Amino acid sequence: MQHHVQPLALVASAYGGFTGQYIAGRWVAGTEGVTSLDRNPFNDDTVAEISLASLSDLDLAFEAARSAQAEWAKTLPSERAAVFLRAVAILEARKDEIIGWIVRESGSTRIKAGIEWGAVRAGMLEAATMPSAAQGHIIPVDRPGKEARVYKKPVGVVGIISPWNFPLHLSNRSVAPAIALGNAVVLKPSNDTPVTGGLLLAKIYEEAGLPAGVFNVVVGSSATIGDAFSRHPIPRVLTFTGSTPVGRHIARVAAESALLKRVGLELGGNAPLVVLDDADLGKAVHAALIGRFMHQGQICMSTNRIIVDVSLYARFVEAFTEAAKTVKYGDPDLPDTLVGPLCNDSQVRNVRASIEQARAAGFRECLAGTIEGRVVPPHVFANVTNDSDFARQEIFGPVAPLIRATSEAEALAFANDTEFGLSSAVFTGNEARGLAFAQRIEAGMTHINDITIHDYPHVMFGGEKNSGLGRFNGKWIVEEFTTDHFVSIQR
Ligand code: NAP
Ligand code: MG
């Protein structure tokens, strides 16, 4: 396929002035009559003031998507691809600006914001390949003169609800494929990240030349517009990324919609990282450290339980604790900070409660520190039992539970003894052993001799059990955002 990409001339000098909604290609005020302060979680600076969406704004957004979709679906594959290639060029030209927004609005460290920027860029490049990936079939059938075809078509309008932890990436990983495949979108970002979760992405696609109405962003209180979003009669597919309880609620509400819809759910996790007796200790410690403390533990694939064979346990605890002491925490804007502030006060309360829970259970506190503002320093607890409430929950914070397993079989049983099944990892010096172990883990994703956090735009992403339903990325997301139409011809 040939792409005719216009030379890029940036329209706006810098992205800013986010004050409301992006509906039908227009930047408009929300009409709920409520203004929300969007604050920097590290220093409480106000980064934007947003007038929130009302129920009628939500309707306008879905109607705009519906009216724009048919024309958009008729565009040539190369025209759709070109939007994403221009978006990539914009992302590159505005790299510092975009990373700055992620750091300021969500408390991301510079390290994590750089990774997120890279994930968005990769996702846009992958989206540029998708317009031609929606391929149908011609299928032989047992009837003379009959030709059976299956056409692959856009679903129409897609509704997307995204979280605050990787806001730009987790919004874009739904938005980009949905649009590339000829759908129109309404996105509701988290109120913690209205800009990087939605409005900034809208600026990028607007500047990249996406026609008005194909992509709409509504920023509103979940209490006001949440249920109306989930049960809205226009979207045929809804994708939600966030916590398991909210995901369940959304699936329930969506089931009441006047238009039945497919609901994709990417939910919470409790990733185990298992260290078998023949593992490279240094590499396992490093992977556990990065996998647990990256983005202060606020990642669905974060290493939530570190399960170590008894033969290595004492050495692992010591080496992990020593390494955790060297982790830089505090100001997310400094280049080598690994642990910045938690996103909001309720997260701080949750993580504080988890620490108290570990103390009350009598687990060995190897490393602790004083919580200042929203910055929680790395905490390490050893001799944690796998069936404790502390180990069973998803701890969205820089708190590491170290669990001892007496054998490989016990390590596997521990790894699987959880309601979640998103990511996982196993460390071993024997690749065949690692593979056999990996195949018995009840999870959507398992990594041998590496961290638990991996997301490639062309490789399947998703979870088992209460970590969700459906799959993202590559050909899997093509299935999510298209529908098949059987058309037969009798000759
Ligand atoms: P959350 O509280 O479930 O919120 C997720 C999104 O849902 C936000 O946009 C939120 O908006 C919105 N929301 C809340 N209540 C709603 C309702 N009744 N109707 C419609 N929308 C509603 O999750 P979070 O705290 O943002 O994110 C952390 C969780 O997400 C963790 O459990 C993490 O594991 C999970 N996660 C999963 C993945 C994955 O791919 N599996 C990726 C990242 C995160 P407001 O914030 O404005 O209320
Ligand atoms: Mg904020």
Coordinates of C-alpha atoms and ligand atoms in Angstrom, one line a residue:
M1 CA 0.0 0.0 0.0
Q2 CA 1.3 3.5 -0.8
H3 CA 0.9 6.2 1.7
H4 CA 0.7 9.8 0.5
V5 CA 1.6 11.7 3.6
Q6 CA 1.5 15.5 3.4
P7 CA 4.5 17.3 4.9
L8 CA 3.7 18.1 8.5
A9 CA 3.1 21.7 9.5
L10 CA 2.1 21.8 13.2
V11 CA -1.0 23.9 13.6
A12 CA -0.9 24.8 17.2
S13 CA 2.3 26.2 18.8
A14 CA 1.9 24.1 21.9
Y15 CA -1.0 22.0 23.2
G16 CA -2.9 23.7 26.0
G17 CA -6.0 25.6 26.9
F18 CA -8.0 22.4 27.7
T19 CA -11.2 23.6 29.3
G20 CA -14.0 21.3 28.2
Q21 CA -15.1 18.7 25.7
Y22 CA -14.2 17.7 22.2
I23 CA -17.5 16.9 20.4
A24 CA -18.1 16.8 16.6
G25 CA -14.7 18.4 15.9
R26 CA -15.4 21.3 18.2
W27 CA -13.8 22.3 21.5
V28 CA -16.8 23.1 23.6
A29 CA -17.7 23.8 27.2
G30 CA -19.3 21.0 29.2
T31 CA -22.9 22.0 30.2
E32 CA -23.2 20.2 33.5
G33 CA -22.4 23.4 35.4
V34 CA -19.5 21.9 37.3
T35 CA -15.9 22.7 36.8
S36 CA -13.3 20.2 37.8
L37 CA -9.7 21.1 38.8
D38 CA -7.1 18.8 37.2
R39 CA -4.2 18.8 39.5
N40 CA -0.6 17.6 39.5
P41 CA -0.5 14.8 42.0
F42 CA 3.1 15.7 43.1
N43 CA 2.7 19.4 43.9
D44 CA -1.1 20.1 43.6
D45 CA -0.6 22.7 40.8
T46 CA -3.7 23.1 38.7
V47 CA -2.8 21.9 35.2
A48 CA -6.3 22.5 33.7
E49 CA -9.8 23.5 34.7
I50 CA -12.5 21.5 32.9
S51 CA -16.2 22.2 32.6
L52 CA -17.7 18.8 32.9
A53 CA -20.0 17.0 30.5
S54 CA -23.8 16.7 31.1
L55 CA -26.0 13.9 29.8
S56 CA -26.9 15.9 26.8
D57 CA -23.3 16.5 26.0
L58 CA -22.9 12.7 26.1
D59 CA -25.8 12.3 23.6
L60 CA -24.3 14.9 21.3
A61 CA -21.0 13.1 21.3
F62 CA -22.5 9.7 20.4
E63 CA -24.7 11.3 17.8
A64 CA -21.7 13.1 16.3
A65 CA -19.9 9.7 16.1
R66 CA -22.9 8.1 14.5
S67 CA -23.2 10.8 11.8
A68 CA -19.5 10.8 11.0
Q69 CA -19.0 7.0 10.9
A70 CA -20.5 6.1 7.5
E71 CA -18.4 8.6 5.5
W72 CA -15.3 7.7 7.5
A73 CA -15.8 4.0 6.8
K74 CA -15.9 4.8 3.0
T75 CA -12.4 6.4 3.0
L76 CA -9.6 4.4 1.3
P77 CA -7.3 2.4 3.5
S78 CA -4.4 4.6 2.6
E79 CA -6.3 7.7 3.7
R80 CA -7.0 6.3 7.1
A81 CA -3.4 5.0 7.4
A82 CA -2.1 8.5 6.5
V83 CA -3.9 10.0 9.6
F84 CA -1.9 7.7 11.8
L85 CA 1.4 8.3 10.1
R86 CA 0.8 12.1 10.5
A87 CA -0.1 11.4 14.2
V88 CA 3.3 9.6 14.6
A89 CA 5.1 12.6 13.1
I90 CA 3.2 14.9 15.5
L91 CA 4.1 12.7 18.4
E92 CA 7.7 12.9 17.5
A93 CA 7.7 16.7 16.9
R94 CA 5.9 17.2 20.2
K95 CA 7.7 14.5 22.3
D96 CA 8.9 16.7 25.1
E97 CA 5.6 18.5 25.3
I98 CA 3.6 15.3 25.5
I99 CA 5.9 13.7 28.1
G100 CA 5.7 16.9 30.1
W101 CA 1.9 16.6 30.1
I102 CA 2.0 12.9 31.3
V103 CA 4.4 13.8 34.1
R104 CA 2.4 16.9 35.2
E105 CA -1.0 15.5 35.0
S106 CA -0.6 11.9 36.3
G107 CA 2.5 12.0 38.4
S108 CA 4.3 9.7 36.0
T109 CA 8.0 9.6 36.4
R110 CA 10.0 10.7 33.3
I111 CA 11.1 7.1 32.8
K112 CA 7.6 5.8 32.7
A113 CA 6.3 8.7 30.6
G114 CA 9.0 8.0 28.0
I115 CA 7.9 4.4 27.9
E116 CA 4.3 5.5 27.5
W117 CA 5.1 7.8 24.7
G118 CA 6.9 4.9 22.9
A119 CA 3.9 2.7 23.4
V120 CA 1.6 5.3 21.9
R121 CA 3.9 5.8 18.9
A122 CA 4.1 2.0 18.4
G123 CA 0.3 1.7 18.6
M124 CA -0.2 4.4 16.0
L125 CA 2.2 2.8 13.6
E126 CA 0.4 -0.5 14.1
A127 CA -2.9 1.2 13.5
A128 CA -1.6 2.5 10.2
T129 CA -1.5 -1.2 9.1
M130 CA -5.0 -2.0 10.2
P131 CA -7.2 -0.4 7.5
S132 CA -6.1 -3.2 5.2
A133 CA -6.3 -5.9 7.9
A134 CA -10.1 -6.1 7.9
Q135 CA -10.2 -9.0 5.3
G136 CA -13.1 -11.2 4.5
H137 CA -13.4 -14.7 3.2
I138 CA -14.8 -16.7 0.3
I139 CA -15.8 -20.1 1.7
P140 CA -16.7 -23.3 -0.3
V141 CA -20.2 -24.6 0.7
D142 CA -21.9 -27.9 -0.2
R143 CA -24.5 -26.5 -2.6
P144 CA -24.3 -26.2 -6.3
G145 CA -24.0 -22.7 -7.6
K146 CA -23.7 -21.2 -4.1
E147 CA -21.0 -18.8 -3.2
A148 CA -20.5 -17.9 0.5
R149 CA -18.7 -14.8 1.3
V150 CA -18.0 -13.3 4.7
Y151 CA -17.4 -9.5 4.7
K152 CA -15.6 -7.9 7.6
K153 CA -17.1 -4.5 8.5
P154 CA -16.6 -1.9 11.1
V155 CA -19.0 -2.2 14.1
G156 CA -20.1 1.4 13.8
V157 CA -19.6 3.4 17.0
V158 CA -17.2 2.2 19.8
G159 CA -17.5 3.6 23.3
I160 CA -14.2 3.6 25.3
I161 CA -13.7 4.1 29.0
S162 CA -10.0 4.3 30.1
P163 CA -8.1 4.6 33.4
W164 CA -5.5 7.1 34.7
N165 CA -2.4 5.0 35.0
F166 CA -1.2 4.9 31.4
P167 CA -3.8 7.3 30.2
L168 CA -2.5 8.2 26.8
H169 CA -1.6 4.7 25.9
L170 CA -4.6 2.9 27.3
S171 CA -6.9 5.3 25.6
N172 CA -5.0 5.1 22.3
R173 CA -4.8 1.3 22.2
S174 CA -8.6 1.3 21.8
V175 CA -9.0 4.6 19.9
A176 CA -6.4 4.0 17.2
P177 CA -7.5 0.5 16.1
A178 CA -11.2 1.4 16.3
I179 CA -10.7 4.5 14.0
A180 CA -8.3 2.7 11.7
L181 CA -10.9 0.0 11.1
G182 CA -13.5 2.6 10.0
N183 CA -15.4 3.1 13.3
A184 CA -16.2 6.3 15.1
V185 CA -15.4 6.7 18.8
V186 CA -16.6 8.4 22.0
L187 CA -14.0 8.2 24.7
K188 CA -14.5 8.9 28.4
P189 CA -11.1 9.3 30.2
S190 CA -10.7 9.2 33.9
N191 CA -11.3 12.5 35.7
D192 CA -7.8 12.1 37.1
T193 CA -6.4 12.5 33.6
P194 CA -8.8 14.3 31.3
V195 CA -6.0 15.7 29.2
T196 CA -3.6 12.9 28.7
G197 CA -6.4 10.3 28.8
G198 CA -8.4 12.1 26.1
L199 CA -8.2 15.7 25.2
L200 CA -4.5 15.6 24.3
L201 CA -5.1 12.6 22.0
A202 CA -8.0 14.5 20.4
K203 CA -5.6 17.4 19.7
I204 CA -3.1 15.0 18.1
Y205 CA -5.7 13.4 15.8
E206 CA -7.3 16.7 15.0
E207 CA -3.9 18.1 13.9
A208 CA -3.3 14.9 12.0
G209 CA -6.4 15.6 9.9
L210 CA -9.0 13.2 11.3
P211 CA -12.5 14.4 10.1
A212 CA -14.8 16.0 12.7
G213 CA -17.0 13.6 14.6
V214 CA -14.9 10.5 14.1
F215 CA -13.3 10.9 17.5
N216 CA -15.1 12.6 20.5
V217 CA -14.0 13.0 24.1
V218 CA -16.4 13.5 27.0
V219 CA -15.0 14.5 30.3
G220 CA -17.5 14.1 33.1
S221 CA -18.2 12.7 36.5
S222 CA -18.7 9.0 36.5
A223 CA -21.6 9.4 38.9
T224 CA -23.3 11.7 36.4
I225 CA -22.6 10.2 33.0
G226 CA -21.0 6.8 33.8
D227 CA -24.1 4.6 33.6
A228 CA -25.6 6.6 30.7
F229 CA -22.3 6.0 28.8
S230 CA -22.4 2.2 29.4
R231 CA -26.1 1.8 28.5
H232 CA -26.1 4.3 25.6
P233 CA -28.1 2.9 22.6
I234 CA -25.6 4.1 19.9
P235 CA -22.3 2.1 20.5
R236 CA -22.3 -1.5 19.4
V237 CA -19.0 -2.2 21.2
L238 CA -17.8 -0.9 24.6
T239 CA -14.3 -1.3 25.8
F240 CA -13.4 -0.7 29.4
T241 CA -10.0 -0.6 31.1
G242 CA -10.0 -0.3 34.8
S243 CA -10.7 -2.1 38.0
T244 CA -12.6 -5.3 38.3
P245 CA -15.6 -4.0 40.4
V246 CA -16.2 -1.1 38.0
G247 CA -15.8 -3.5 35.0
R248 CA -18.5 -5.8 36.4
H249 CA -20.8 -2.9 37.0
I250 CA -20.3 -1.6 33.5
A251 CA -21.0 -5.0 32.0
R252 CA -24.2 -5.2 34.0
V253 CA -25.4 -1.7 33.0
A254 CA -24.4 -2.3 29.3
A255 CA -26.6 -5.4 29.3
E256 CA -29.6 -3.1 30.0
S257 CA -29.0 -1.1 26.9
A258 CA -31.6 -0.8 24.2
L259 CA -28.9 -1.9 21.7
L260 CA -27.2 -5.1 22.8
K261 CA -23.4 -4.6 22.8
R262 CA -20.2 -6.4 23.0
V263 CA -18.2 -5.4 26.1
G264 CA -14.4 -5.8 26.3
L265 CA -13.1 -5.7 29.8
E266 CA -9.4 -5.2 30.7
L267 CA -9.4 -5.3 34.5
G268 CA -7.2 -5.7 37.5
G269 CA -4.3 -8.1 38.1
N270 CA -2.2 -9.8 40.8
A271 CA 0.8 -10.8 38.7
P272 CA 3.1 -13.5 40.3
L273 CA 6.8 -13.5 39.5
V274 CA 8.1 -17.0 40.4
V275 CA 11.8 -17.6 41.0
L276 CA 12.6 -21.3 40.7
D277 CA 15.7 -22.9 42.4
D278 CA 17.9 -22.7 39.2
A279 CA 17.2 -19.0 38.5
D280 CA 19.8 -16.3 38.0
L281 CA 19.3 -14.5 41.3
G282 CA 20.6 -11.1 40.2
K283 CA 18.4 -11.0 37.1
A284 CA 15.4 -12.2 39.0
V285 CA 15.9 -9.5 41.7
H286 CA 16.3 -6.8 39.1
A287 CA 13.1 -7.9 37.2
A288 CA 11.1 -8.1 40.4
L289 CA 12.3 -4.7 41.4
I290 CA 11.4 -3.0 38.1
G291 CA 8.2 -5.0 37.8
R292 CA 7.0 -4.0 41.2
F293 CA 8.2 -0.4 41.5
M294 CA 7.9 1.0 38.0
H295 CA 5.2 3.7 38.0
Q296 CA 5.0 3.2 41.8
G297 CA 3.2 -0.1 41.3
Q298 CA 0.2 1.4 39.5
I299 CA 0.2 -0.9 36.5
C300 CA -2.3 -3.8 35.9
M301 CA 0.7 -6.1 35.0
S302 CA 2.8 -4.9 38.0
T303 CA 4.5 -7.7 39.9
N304 CA 2.1 -8.0 42.8
R305 CA 3.6 -11.2 44.4
I306 CA 7.2 -12.3 44.3
I307 CA 7.2 -16.1 44.9
V308 CA 10.7 -17.5 45.5
D309 CA 11.9 -21.1 46.0
V310 CA 13.0 -21.9 49.5
S311 CA 16.6 -22.6 48.4
L312 CA 17.1 -19.0 47.2
Y313 CA 14.7 -17.3 49.5
A314 CA 17.0 -15.8 52.2
R315 CA 19.5 -14.6 49.6
F316 CA 16.7 -13.2 47.5
V317 CA 15.1 -11.2 50.4
E318 CA 18.4 -9.7 51.2
A319 CA 19.4 -8.8 47.7
F320 CA 15.9 -7.4 46.9
T321 CA 15.8 -5.3 50.0
E322 CA 19.3 -3.9 49.3
A323 CA 18.3 -3.1 45.7
A324 CA 15.0 -1.5 46.9
K325 CA 16.9 0.8 49.2
T326 CA 18.6 2.3 46.1
V327 CA 15.4 3.1 44.3
K328 CA 15.0 6.8 43.8
Y329 CA 11.6 8.1 44.8
G330 CA 10.0 11.6 45.0
D331 CA 9.9 14.2 42.3
P332 CA 8.7 12.5 39.1
D333 CA 10.3 15.2 37.0
L334 CA 13.8 14.2 37.9
P335 CA 15.4 12.0 35.3
D336 CA 16.2 8.9 37.5
T337 CA 13.2 8.9 39.8
L338 CA 11.6 5.4 39.6
V339 CA 8.8 5.9 42.2
G340 CA 6.8 9.2 41.9
P341 CA 3.6 10.1 43.6
L342 CA 0.5 8.0 43.6
C343 CA -2.2 9.4 41.4
N344 CA -4.7 10.6 44.0
D345 CA -5.6 10.6 47.7
S346 CA -7.8 7.5 47.5
Q347 CA -4.9 5.5 46.1
V348 CA -2.7 6.7 49.0
R349 CA -5.4 5.6 51.5
N350 CA -5.6 2.2 49.8
V351 CA -1.8 1.7 49.8
R352 CA -1.5 2.9 53.4
A353 CA -4.2 0.4 54.4
S354 CA -2.3 -2.4 52.6
I355 CA 0.9 -1.5 54.5
E356 CA -1.1 -1.5 57.8
Q357 CA -2.6 -4.9 56.9
A358 CA 0.9 -6.4 56.3
R359 CA 2.0 -5.1 59.7
A360 CA -1.0 -6.4 61.5
A361 CA -0.5 -9.8 59.9
G362 CA 3.0 -9.8 61.4
F363 CA 4.9 -10.1 58.1
R364 CA 8.6 -9.2 58.3
E365 CA 9.0 -5.5 57.4
C366 CA 12.4 -5.4 55.6
L367 CA 12.0 -1.9 54.2
A368 CA 9.6 1.0 55.0
G369 CA 9.7 4.8 54.9
T370 CA 7.6 7.8 55.6
I371 CA 4.8 8.7 53.3
E372 CA 5.1 12.4 52.3
G373 CA 2.3 14.0 50.3
R374 CA 1.4 11.3 47.8
V375 CA 4.9 9.8 47.6
V376 CA 5.0 6.3 49.2
P377 CA 8.7 5.1 49.4
P378 CA 9.4 1.5 48.5
H379 CA 8.1 -1.0 51.1
V380 CA 9.2 -4.6 51.3
F381 CA 7.6 -7.4 53.4
A382 CA 9.0 -10.9 53.7
N383 CA 7.5 -14.2 55.0
V384 CA 4.2 -13.2 53.5
T385 CA 1.7 -16.0 53.2
N386 CA 0.1 -16.4 49.8
D387 CA -3.4 -16.9 51.2
S388 CA -3.3 -13.7 53.3
D389 CA -5.6 -10.8 52.4
F390 CA -2.5 -8.8 51.9
A391 CA -1.3 -11.1 49.1
R392 CA -4.7 -11.7 47.5
Q393 CA -5.4 -8.1 46.7
E394 CA -4.1 -6.0 43.9
I395 CA -1.8 -3.5 45.6
F396 CA -1.6 -0.5 43.3
G397 CA 1.5 0.9 45.1
P398 CA 5.2 0.4 45.7
V399 CA 4.8 -2.4 48.2
A400 CA 6.5 -5.7 47.6
P401 CA 5.2 -9.0 49.2
L402 CA 7.9 -11.7 49.2
I403 CA 6.5 -15.2 49.5
R404 CA 8.4 -18.5 50.1
A405 CA 7.6 -21.7 48.2
T406 CA 8.9 -25.0 49.3
S407 CA 8.9 -26.6 45.8
E408 CA 8.1 -25.9 42.1
A409 CA 4.7 -27.4 42.6
E410 CA 3.9 -25.2 45.5
A411 CA 5.2 -22.1 43.6
L412 CA 2.8 -23.0 40.7
A413 CA -0.1 -23.6 43.1
F414 CA 0.6 -20.2 44.8
A415 CA 0.9 -18.4 41.4
N416 CA -2.6 -19.7 40.4
D417 CA -4.3 -19.3 43.7
T418 CA -5.8 -15.9 42.8
E419 CA -9.0 -14.5 41.3
F420 CA -6.9 -12.7 38.7
G421 CA -5.0 -13.9 35.7
L422 CA -3.5 -11.0 33.7
S423 CA 0.3 -11.2 33.6
S424 CA 3.0 -13.4 35.2
A425 CA 6.6 -14.4 35.0
V426 CA 8.9 -17.3 35.9
F427 CA 12.7 -17.3 36.3
T428 CA 14.7 -20.4 35.7
G429 CA 18.0 -21.4 34.2
N430 CA 16.3 -24.1 32.1
E431 CA 14.2 -22.8 29.2
A432 CA 12.2 -26.0 28.8
R433 CA 11.4 -26.0 32.4
G434 CA 10.3 -22.4 32.2
L435 CA 8.1 -23.1 29.2
A436 CA 6.4 -26.1 30.9
F437 CA 5.8 -24.0 34.0
A438 CA 4.5 -21.1 31.9
Q439 CA 2.0 -23.3 30.1
R440 CA 0.5 -24.2 33.5
I441 CA 0.0 -20.7 34.7
E442 CA -3.6 -19.5 34.5
A443 CA -3.0 -16.1 33.0
G444 CA -3.3 -14.4 29.7
M445 CA 0.4 -13.5 29.6
T446 CA 3.5 -15.2 31.0
H447 CA 7.1 -14.1 30.5
I448 CA 10.1 -16.4 31.0
N449 CA 13.1 -14.7 32.6
D450 CA 11.8 -11.2 32.3
I451 CA 9.6 -8.6 34.0
T452 CA 5.8 -9.0 34.1
I453 CA 5.1 -5.8 32.2
H454 CA 5.1 -6.2 28.4
D455 CA 2.7 -4.7 25.8
Y456 CA 3.5 -4.8 22.0
P457 CA 0.9 -3.4 19.6
H458 CA 0.9 -6.5 17.4
V459 CA 1.0 -9.2 20.1
M460 CA -2.1 -10.3 22.0
F461 CA -2.8 -8.6 25.3
G462 CA -5.4 -9.7 27.8
G463 CA -6.3 -11.7 30.9
E464 CA -8.0 -14.7 32.3
K465 CA -10.4 -15.1 35.3
N466 CA -11.4 -11.8 36.9
S467 CA -8.7 -9.9 34.9
G468 CA -11.1 -9.5 32.0
L469 CA -12.8 -10.6 28.8
G470 CA -11.5 -10.0 25.3
R471 CA -8.1 -9.3 23.7
F472 CA -6.3 -6.2 22.6
N473 CA -3.6 -5.5 19.9
G474 CA -2.9 -6.8 16.4
K475 CA -5.3 -9.2 14.8
W476 CA -7.1 -9.7 18.1
I477 CA -8.3 -6.1 18.3
V478 CA -9.3 -6.3 14.6
E479 CA -11.8 -9.0 15.7
E480 CA -13.0 -6.8 18.6
F481 CA -13.7 -3.8 16.5
T482 CA -15.2 -5.4 13.4
T483 CA -18.2 -7.6 12.7
D484 CA -18.6 -10.3 10.1
H485 CA -21.4 -10.4 7.5
F486 CA -22.2 -13.6 5.7
V487 CA -23.5 -12.8 2.2
S488 CA -24.3 -15.6 -0.2
I489 CA -24.9 -15.6 -4.0
Q490 CA -26.9 -18.3 -5.7
R491 CA -25.9 -18.8 -9.3
Ligands
NAP1 P1 -11.5 2.5 37.8 O1 -11.7 3.2 39.1 O2 -12.2 1.2 37.6 O3 -11.8 3.5 36.7 C1 -11.6 3.2 35.3 C2 -12.4 4.2 34.5 O4 -13.8 3.9 34.7 C3 -12.2 5.6 34.7 O5 -12.3 6.4 33.5 C4 -13.3 6.0 35.7 O6 -13.6 7.3 35.7 C5 -14.4 5.2 35.0 N1 -15.6 4.8 35.9 C6 -15.7 4.7 37.2 N2 -16.9 4.4 37.6 C7 -17.7 4.3 36.5 C8 -19.0 4.1 36.2 N3 -19.9 3.8 37.1 N4 -19.4 4.1 34.9 C9 -18.6 4.4 33.9 N5 -17.3 4.7 34.1 C10 -16.8 4.6 35.4 O7 -10.0 2.1 37.7 P2 -8.7 3.1 37.9 O8 -8.6 3.3 39.3 O9 -8.8 4.2 37.0 O10 -7.5 2.1 37.3 C11 -6.9 1.2 38.1 C12 -7.4 -0.2 37.8 O11 -7.4 -0.5 36.4 C13 -6.6 -1.3 38.4 O12 -7.4 -2.3 38.9 C14 -5.8 -1.8 37.2 O13 -5.3 -3.1 37.4 C15 -6.8 -1.7 36.1 N6 -6.1 -1.7 34.8 C16 -6.2 -2.7 34.0 C17 -5.5 -2.7 32.8 C18 -5.6 -3.8 31.8 O14 -5.3 -3.7 30.7 N7 -6.1 -5.0 32.2 C19 -4.7 -1.6 32.4 C20 -4.6 -0.5 33.4 C21 -5.3 -0.6 34.5 P3 -13.2 8.3 37.0 O15 -11.8 7.9 37.3 O16 -13.4 9.6 36.5 O17 -14.2 7.9 38.0
MG2 MG -4.6 14.9 38.4

